[in-house]
PDB file of C-alpha atoms in Angstrom:
ATOM      1  CA  MET A 192     115.612  65.120  64.462  1.00 43.00           C
ATOM      2  CA  ASP A 193     115.779  67.002  61.133  1.00 43.00           C
ATOM      3  CA  ARG A 194     116.508  70.727  60.854  1.00 41.00           C
ATOM      4  CA  ARG A 195     112.874  71.660  60.307  1.00 45.00           C
ATOM      5  CA  GLU A 196     111.795  69.930  63.499  1.00 49.00           C
ATOM      6  CA  PHE A 197     114.770  71.434  65.369  1.00 40.00           C
ATOM      7  CA  LEU A 198     113.815  74.959  64.311  1.00 41.00           C
ATOM      8  CA  LYS A 199     110.288  74.430  65.589  1.00 46.00           C
ATOM      9  CA  ARG A 200     111.803  74.166  69.042  1.00 48.00           C
ATOM     10  CA  CYS A 201     113.997  77.218  68.699  1.00 51.00           C
ATOM     11  CA  ALA A 202     113.752  80.886  69.404  1.00 57.00           C
ATOM     12  CA  ARG A 203     115.968  83.170  67.388  1.00 58.00           C
ATOM     13  CA  VAL A 204     117.859  85.767  69.401  1.00 59.00           C
ATOM     14  CA  THR A 205     119.456  88.885  67.973  1.00 55.00           C
ATOM     15  CA  GLY A 206     121.051  91.712  69.876  1.00 53.00           C
ATOM     16  CA  MET A 207     123.988  93.702  71.182  1.00 50.00           C
ATOM     17  CA  VAL A 208     126.449  93.019  73.941  1.00 44.00           C
ATOM     18  CA  GLY A 209     128.791  95.663  75.279  1.00 43.00           C
ATOM     19  CA  VAL A 210     132.483  95.194  76.011  1.00 35.00           C
ATOM     20  CA  PRO A 211     134.153  96.939  78.982  1.00 34.00           C
ATOM     21  CA  THR A 212     136.939  99.446  78.509  1.00 33.00           C
ATOM     22  CA  ALA A 213     140.372  98.737  79.891  1.00 32.00           C
ATOM     23  CA  ALA A 214     139.770 101.339  82.582  1.00 32.00           C
ATOM     24  CA  GLY A 215     136.551  99.607  83.614  1.00 33.00           C
ATOM     25  CA  ALA A 216     134.781 102.948  83.520  1.00 33.00           C
ATOM     26  CA  GLY A 217     132.304 102.351  80.751  1.00 35.00           C
ATOM     27  CA  PHE A 218     131.659 100.601  77.467  1.00 34.00           C
ATOM     28  CA  VAL A 219     133.232 101.400  74.126  1.00 38.00           C
ATOM     29  CA  ALA A 220     130.744 101.713  71.289  1.00 40.00           C
ATOM     30  CA  ALA A 221     133.183 100.463  68.679  1.00 43.00           C
ATOM     31  CA  TYR A 222     133.341  97.059  70.351  1.00 44.00           C
ATOM     32  CA  GLY A 223     129.610  96.369  70.431  1.00 54.00           C
ATOM     33  CA  THR A 224     128.479  93.492  68.254  1.00 63.00           C
ATOM     34  CA  THR A 225     125.141  92.446  66.801  1.00 70.00           C
ATOM     35  CA  GLU A 226     124.692  88.694  66.492  1.00 76.00           C
ATOM     36  CA  ASP A 227     121.947  86.287  65.450  1.00 82.00           C
ATOM     37  CA  HIS A 228     121.556  82.878  67.112  1.00 84.00           C
ATOM     38  CA  GLU A 229     119.077  80.009  67.005  1.00 87.00           C
ATOM     39  CA  ILE A 230     118.506  78.642  70.514  1.00 85.00           C
ATOM     40  CA  PRO A 231     116.591  75.430  71.199  1.00 86.00           C
ATOM     41  CA  ILE A 232     113.959  75.676  73.955  1.00 87.00           C
ATOM     42  CA  PRO A 233     112.662  72.301  75.160  1.00 86.00           C
ATOM     43  CA  GLY A 234     108.896  72.053  74.989  1.00 90.00           C
ATOM     44  CA  LEU A 235     108.415  75.181  72.891  1.00 91.00           C
ATOM     45  CA  GLY A 236     105.090  74.916  71.059  1.00 91.00           C
ATOM     46  CA  ALA A 237     104.706  75.019  67.302  1.00 92.00           C
ATOM     47  CA  ALA A 238     102.883  78.360  67.611  1.00 93.00           C
ATOM     48  CA  PHE A 239     106.277  79.883  68.445  1.00 93.00           C
ATOM     49  CA  ASP A 240     107.941  78.523  65.326  1.00 90.00           C
ATOM     50  CA  GLY A 241     110.342  81.240  64.150  1.00 89.00           C
ATOM     51  CA  TYR A 242     109.824  83.384  67.252  1.00 93.00           C
ATOM     52  CA  ARG A 243     112.425  86.159  67.371  1.00 94.00           C
ATOM     53  CA  ILE A 244     113.775  87.670  70.586  1.00 94.00           C
ATOM     54  CA  GLY A 245     115.927  90.784  70.627  1.00 93.00           C
ATOM     55  CA  TYR A 246     118.460  91.014  73.453  1.00 93.00           C
ATOM     56  CA  LEU A 247     120.417  94.054  74.637  1.00 93.00           C
ATOM     57  CA  SER A 248     122.662  94.092  77.675  1.00 92.00           C
ATOM     58  CA  ASP A 249     125.240  96.125  79.584  1.00 92.00           C
ATOM     59  CA  MET A 250     124.632  99.372  77.769  1.00 92.00           C
ATOM     60  CA  HIS A 251     126.081 101.387  80.679  1.00 90.00           C
ATOM     61  CA  ILE A 252     124.572 104.560  79.295  1.00 92.00           C
ATOM     62  CA  GLY A 253     126.921 107.352  80.227  1.00 86.00           C
ATOM     63  CA  PRO A 254     129.550 109.688  78.815  1.00 85.00           C
ATOM     64  CA  PHE A 255     131.613 106.892  77.225  1.00 81.00           C
ATOM     65  CA  LEU A 256     128.850 105.399  75.076  1.00 81.00           C
ATOM     66  CA  GLY A 257     128.062 107.356  71.939  1.00 85.00           C
ATOM     67  CA  ASP A 258     124.391 108.311  71.893  1.00 88.00           C
ATOM     68  CA  GLU A 259     124.096 108.104  68.106  1.00 89.00           C
ATOM     69  CA  TRP A 260     125.662 104.644  68.092  1.00 88.00           C
ATOM     70  CA  LEU A 261     123.351 103.404  70.835  1.00 90.00           C
ATOM     71  CA  ALA A 262     120.279 104.852  69.146  1.00 92.00           C
ATOM     72  CA  GLU A 263     121.253 103.107  65.917  1.00 90.00           C
ATOM     73  CA  THR A 264     121.835  99.794  67.712  1.00 89.00           C
ATOM     74  CA  ILE A 265     118.417 100.000  69.371  1.00 92.00           C
ATOM     75  CA  ARG A 266     116.798 100.904  66.059  1.00 92.00           C
ATOM     76  CA  ARG A 267     118.433  98.018  64.200  1.00 90.00           C
ATOM     77  CA  THR A 268     117.512  95.538  66.923  1.00 91.00           C
ATOM     78  CA  ILE A 269     113.861  96.562  67.130  1.00 92.00           C
ATOM     79  CA  GLU A 270     113.492  96.796  63.361  1.00 91.00           C
ATOM     80  CA  SER A 271     114.954  93.318  62.787  1.00 90.00           C
ATOM     81  CA  ASP A 272     111.471  91.807  62.907  1.00 91.00           C
ATOM     82  CA  ILE A 273     111.665  90.744  66.564  1.00 94.00           C
ATOM     83  CA  ASP A 274     108.650  89.576  68.551  1.00 96.00           C
ATOM     84  CA  LEU A 275     110.031  90.362  72.011  1.00 96.00           C
ATOM     85  CA  LEU A 276     112.818  92.549  73.427  1.00 96.00           C
ATOM     86  CA  LEU A 277     114.744  91.505  76.543  1.00 97.00           C
ATOM     87  CA  ILE A 278     117.315  93.728  78.272  1.00 97.00           C
ATOM     88  CA  GLY A 279     119.832  92.112  80.599  1.00 96.00           C
ATOM     89  CA  GLY A 280     120.549  94.961  82.983  1.00 96.00           C
ATOM     90  CA  ASP A 281     123.278  97.529  83.635  1.00 95.00           C
ATOM     91  CA  PHE A 282     121.358 100.279  81.883  1.00 96.00           C
ATOM     92  CA  LEU A 283     123.455 102.859  83.751  1.00 94.00           C
ATOM     93  CA  TRP A 284     127.098 103.788  84.039  1.00 86.00           C
ATOM     94  CA  ARG A 285     128.138 104.400  87.617  1.00 76.00           C
ATOM     95  CA  PRO A 286     129.881 107.796  87.862  1.00 69.00           C
ATOM     96  CA  GLU A 287     133.362 107.101  89.179  1.00 67.00           C
ATOM     97  CA  ALA A 288     135.611 109.207  91.386  1.00 55.00           C
ATOM     98  CA  GLU A 289     138.140 109.275  88.520  1.00 60.00           C
ATOM     99  CA  TRP A 290     135.627 110.962  86.195  1.00 59.00           C
ATOM    100  CA  ALA A 291     137.740 114.138  86.040  1.00 57.00           C
ATOM    101  CA  LEU A 292     140.649 112.090  84.657  1.00 53.00           C
ATOM    102  CA  LEU A 293     138.500 110.341  82.056  1.00 66.00           C
ATOM    103  CA  ARG A 294     136.665 113.256  80.480  1.00 66.00           C
ATOM    104  CA  GLY A 295     138.937 113.166  77.457  1.00 69.00           C
ATOM    105  CA  PHE A 296     137.509 109.762  76.492  1.00 75.00           C
ATOM    106  CA  ALA A 297     133.882 110.909  76.507  1.00 77.00           C
ATOM    107  CA  ARG A 298     131.761 110.039  73.454  1.00 81.00           C
ATOM    108  CA  ASN A 299     128.421 111.442  74.608  1.00 83.00           C
ATOM    109  CA  GLU A 300     128.718 115.215  74.813  1.00 84.00           C
ATOM    110  CA  ARG A 301     125.374 115.789  76.499  1.00 87.00           C
ATOM    111  CA  LEU A 302     126.066 113.383  79.362  1.00 86.00           C
ATOM    112  CA  ALA A 303     129.680 114.509  79.642  1.00 83.00           C
ATOM    113  CA  ALA A 304     128.389 118.029  80.336  1.00 85.00           C
ATOM    114  CA  THR A 305     125.851 116.803  82.894  1.00 87.00           C
ATOM    115  CA  PRO A 306     126.704 117.075  86.623  1.00 86.00           C
ATOM    116  CA  ARG A 307     127.505 113.664  88.067  1.00 84.00           C
ATOM    117  CA  ALA A 308     124.520 113.682  90.411  1.00 87.00           C
ATOM    118  CA  ALA A 309     122.118 114.296  87.522  1.00 92.00           C
ATOM    119  CA  MET A 310     123.793 111.882  85.095  1.00 91.00           C
ATOM    120  CA  PRO A 311     121.677 108.749  85.839  1.00 94.00           C
ATOM    121  CA  ALA A 312     118.381 110.587  85.242  1.00 96.00           C
ATOM    122  CA  ALA A 313     119.780 112.189  82.091  1.00 95.00           C
ATOM    123  CA  ALA A 314     120.933 108.786  80.836  1.00 95.00           C
ATOM    124  CA  LEU A 315     117.497 107.217  81.305  1.00 97.00           C
ATOM    125  CA  ASP A 316     115.948 110.256  79.651  1.00 96.00           C
ATOM    126  CA  GLN A 317     118.157 109.620  76.619  1.00 95.00           C
ATOM    127  CA  LEU A 318     117.116 105.967  76.532  1.00 96.00           C
ATOM    128  CA  SER A 319     113.461 106.962  76.780  1.00 96.00           C
ATOM    129  CA  GLY A 320     113.909 109.215  73.778  1.00 95.00           C
ATOM    130  CA  MET A 321     115.535 106.417  71.796  1.00 95.00           C
ATOM    131  CA  LEU A 322     112.610 104.086  72.564  1.00 95.00           C
ATOM    132  CA  ALA A 323     109.902 106.694  71.984  1.00 92.00           C
ATOM    133  CA  GLY A 324     107.519 105.712  69.222  1.00 91.00           C
ATOM    134  CA  ARG A 325     108.992 102.220  68.948  1.00 93.00           C
ATOM    135  CA  SER A 326     107.042  99.104  69.816  1.00 93.00           C
ATOM    136  CA  VAL A 327     107.631  95.369  69.909  1.00 96.00           C
ATOM    137  CA  PRO A 328     104.663  92.990  69.445  1.00 96.00           C
ATOM    138  CA  ASP A 329     105.067  91.134  72.753  1.00 97.00           C
ATOM    139  CA  GLY A 330     106.669  93.975  74.679  1.00 97.00           C
ATOM    140  CA  MET A 331     110.002  95.012  76.186  1.00 98.00           C
ATOM    141  CA  PHE A 332     111.196  93.502  79.466  1.00 98.00           C
ATOM    142  CA  GLY A 333     114.353  93.886  81.502  1.00 98.00           C
ATOM    143  CA  VAL A 334     116.139  93.147  84.757  1.00 98.00           C
ATOM    144  CA  LEU A 335     118.375  95.306  86.915  1.00 97.00           C
ATOM    145  CA  GLY A 336     122.144  94.863  86.977  1.00 97.00           C
ATOM    146  CA  ASN A 337     124.596  95.621  89.754  1.00 95.00           C
ATOM    147  CA  HIS A 338     125.520  99.015  88.284  1.00 94.00           C
ATOM    148  CA  ASP A 339     121.853 100.006  88.190  1.00 96.00           C
ATOM    149  CA  ARG A 340     121.400  99.341  91.895  1.00 94.00           C
ATOM    150  CA  TRP A 341     124.783 100.849  92.787  1.00 93.00           C
ATOM    151  CA  THR A 342     123.842 104.005  90.882  1.00 92.00           C
ATOM    152  CA  ASP A 343     120.106 104.476  91.536  1.00 94.00           C
ATOM    153  CA  GLY A 344     117.941 101.368  91.510  1.00 95.00           C
ATOM    154  CA  ALA A 345     114.843 103.281  92.626  1.00 96.00           C
ATOM    155  CA  LEU A 346     115.233 105.648  89.688  1.00 97.00           C
ATOM    156  CA  CYS A 347     115.420 102.716  87.270  1.00 97.00           C
ATOM    157  CA  LEU A 348     112.351 101.060  88.775  1.00 97.00           C
ATOM    158  CA  ARG A 349     110.426 104.309  88.413  1.00 96.00           C
ATOM    159  CA  GLU A 350     111.596 105.587  85.036  1.00 96.00           C
ATOM    160  CA  LEU A 351     112.185 102.513  82.869  1.00 96.00           C
ATOM    161  CA  PRO A 352     108.498 101.480  82.838  1.00 96.00           C
ATOM    162  CA  ARG A 353     107.691 105.005  81.663  1.00 94.00           C
ATOM    163  CA  ALA A 354     110.069 104.382  78.761  1.00 94.00           C
ATOM    164  CA  GLY A 355     108.168 101.206  77.902  1.00 95.00           C
ATOM    165  CA  VAL A 356     110.499  98.687  79.577  1.00 97.00           C
ATOM    166  CA  ARG A 357     108.810  96.524  82.214  1.00 97.00           C
ATOM    167  CA  LEU A 358     111.313  95.438  84.854  1.00 98.00           C
ATOM    168  CA  LEU A 359     110.986  91.911  86.203  1.00 98.00           C
ATOM    169  CA  VAL A 360     112.305  91.492  89.753  1.00 97.00           C
ATOM    170  CA  ASN A 361     111.840  87.827  90.651  1.00 97.00           C
ATOM    171  CA  GLU A 362     108.747  87.983  88.494  1.00 97.00           C
ATOM    172  CA  ALA A 363     107.397  86.109  85.490  1.00 96.00           C
ATOM    173  CA  VAL A 364     105.448  87.161  82.427  1.00 97.00           C
ATOM    174  CA  ARG A 365     103.886  84.741  79.960  1.00 96.00           C
ATOM    175  CA  ILE A 366     103.642  85.175  76.226  1.00 96.00           C
ATOM    176  CA  THR A 367     100.656  83.387  74.703  1.00 96.00           C
ATOM    177  CA  ARG A 368     100.213  82.309  71.112  1.00 94.00           C
ATOM    178  CA  LYS A 369      97.300  80.104  70.078  1.00 93.00           C
ATOM    179  CA  GLU A 370      96.870  78.869  73.666  1.00 90.00           C
ATOM    180  CA  GLN A 371     100.561  77.905  73.844  1.00 94.00           C
ATOM    181  CA  GLN A 372     102.795  79.766  76.281  1.00 94.00           C
ATOM    182  CA  LEU A 373     106.384  80.837  76.798  1.00 95.00           C
ATOM    183  CA  GLU A 374     107.399  82.193  80.192  1.00 96.00           C
ATOM    184  CA  ILE A 375     110.017  84.880  80.788  1.00 97.00           C
ATOM    185  CA  TYR A 376     111.270  84.946  84.372  1.00 97.00           C
ATOM    186  CA  GLY A 377     113.375  87.926  85.406  1.00 97.00           C
ATOM    187  CA  VAL A 378     115.597  87.207  88.392  1.00 97.00           C
ATOM    188  CA  ASP A 379     117.043  89.879  90.684  1.00 97.00           C
ATOM    189  CA  ASP A 380     120.750  90.724  90.534  1.00 96.00           C
ATOM    190  CA  LEU A 381     123.021  88.247  92.310  1.00 94.00           C
ATOM    191  CA  TRP A 382     125.370  90.860  93.822  1.00 93.00           C
ATOM    192  CA  THR A 383     123.042  93.679  94.783  1.00 95.00           C
ATOM    193  CA  GLY A 384     119.558  92.189  94.934  1.00 95.00           C
ATOM    194  CA  ILE A 385     117.797  89.180  96.422  1.00 95.00           C
ATOM    195  CA  PRO A 386     117.434  86.616  93.635  1.00 95.00           C
ATOM    196  CA  ARG A 387     114.700  84.017  94.014  1.00 95.00           C
ATOM    197  CA  LYS A 388     114.233  80.913  91.905  1.00 90.00           C
ATOM    198  CA  PRO A 389     110.981  80.587  89.971  1.00 89.00           C
ATOM    199  CA  VAL A 390     108.229  78.218  90.996  1.00 86.00           C
ATOM    200  CA  GLU A 391     108.478  74.996  89.026  1.00 81.00           C
ATOM    201  CA  GLU A 392     105.584  74.440  86.635  1.00 78.00           C
ATOM    202  CA  ARG A 393     105.569  71.581  84.198  1.00 80.00           C
ATOM    203  CA  GLY A 394     104.504  72.003  80.631  1.00 83.00           C
ATOM    204  CA  ILE A 395     105.449  75.675  80.207  1.00 91.00           C
ATOM    205  CA  PRO A 396     108.871  76.384  78.655  1.00 93.00           C
ATOM    206  CA  ARG A 397     110.768  79.146  80.418  1.00 94.00           C
ATOM    207  CA  ILE A 398     113.527  81.621  79.627  1.00 94.00           C
ATOM    208  CA  LEU A 399     115.457  82.903  82.648  1.00 95.00           C
ATOM    209  CA  LEU A 400     116.460  86.546  82.227  1.00 97.00           C
ATOM    210  CA  ALA A 401     119.321  87.468  84.562  1.00 96.00           C
ATOM    211  CA  HIS A 402     122.126  90.000  84.612  1.00 95.00           C
ATOM    212  CA  ASN A 403     124.641  87.485  85.982  1.00 89.00           C
TER     213      ASN A 403
END
């Protein structure tokens, strides 16, 4: 198979992955990376030649993640000519009992000044503002992570769709181009949810979106 034929069966993925702090309390903005990969997808139709998928994961939006840095990462990802945005869960940082000892490491002044009980809603409000006015041709989809359910899964399920992110909980969505399809199946979190395997259907290539 030559390179041209190989690329016809690929989707290009670009995005950011967070790295946990030594304390395990949040994610350090300085360690985030943006990468670009070509991933072969068996059976992908020629109509998806050059299809670009943006991927963000483990943002853990909270006092330790700089809001300006996150906003810039989201902007760069969406503006990198992507066709679809997938988010792999852990939108939220879970307020820890040691928060009083960690305040000196805060990078997001607004969330650092927010009472712990109100922090998850404030974090999703910040994300909504960062996504406001931005669109992706085939939409934005995500799954919940363990920190989302530990913190406030119901809040995420209610507020993220309002921000333009459709959450897939053991649910599939199909992208269609010239009568050819690509399925995205979002599976529930392994630790805190009830993951279910998708129904097997031949002839439709599938991407499994999971936090784990």
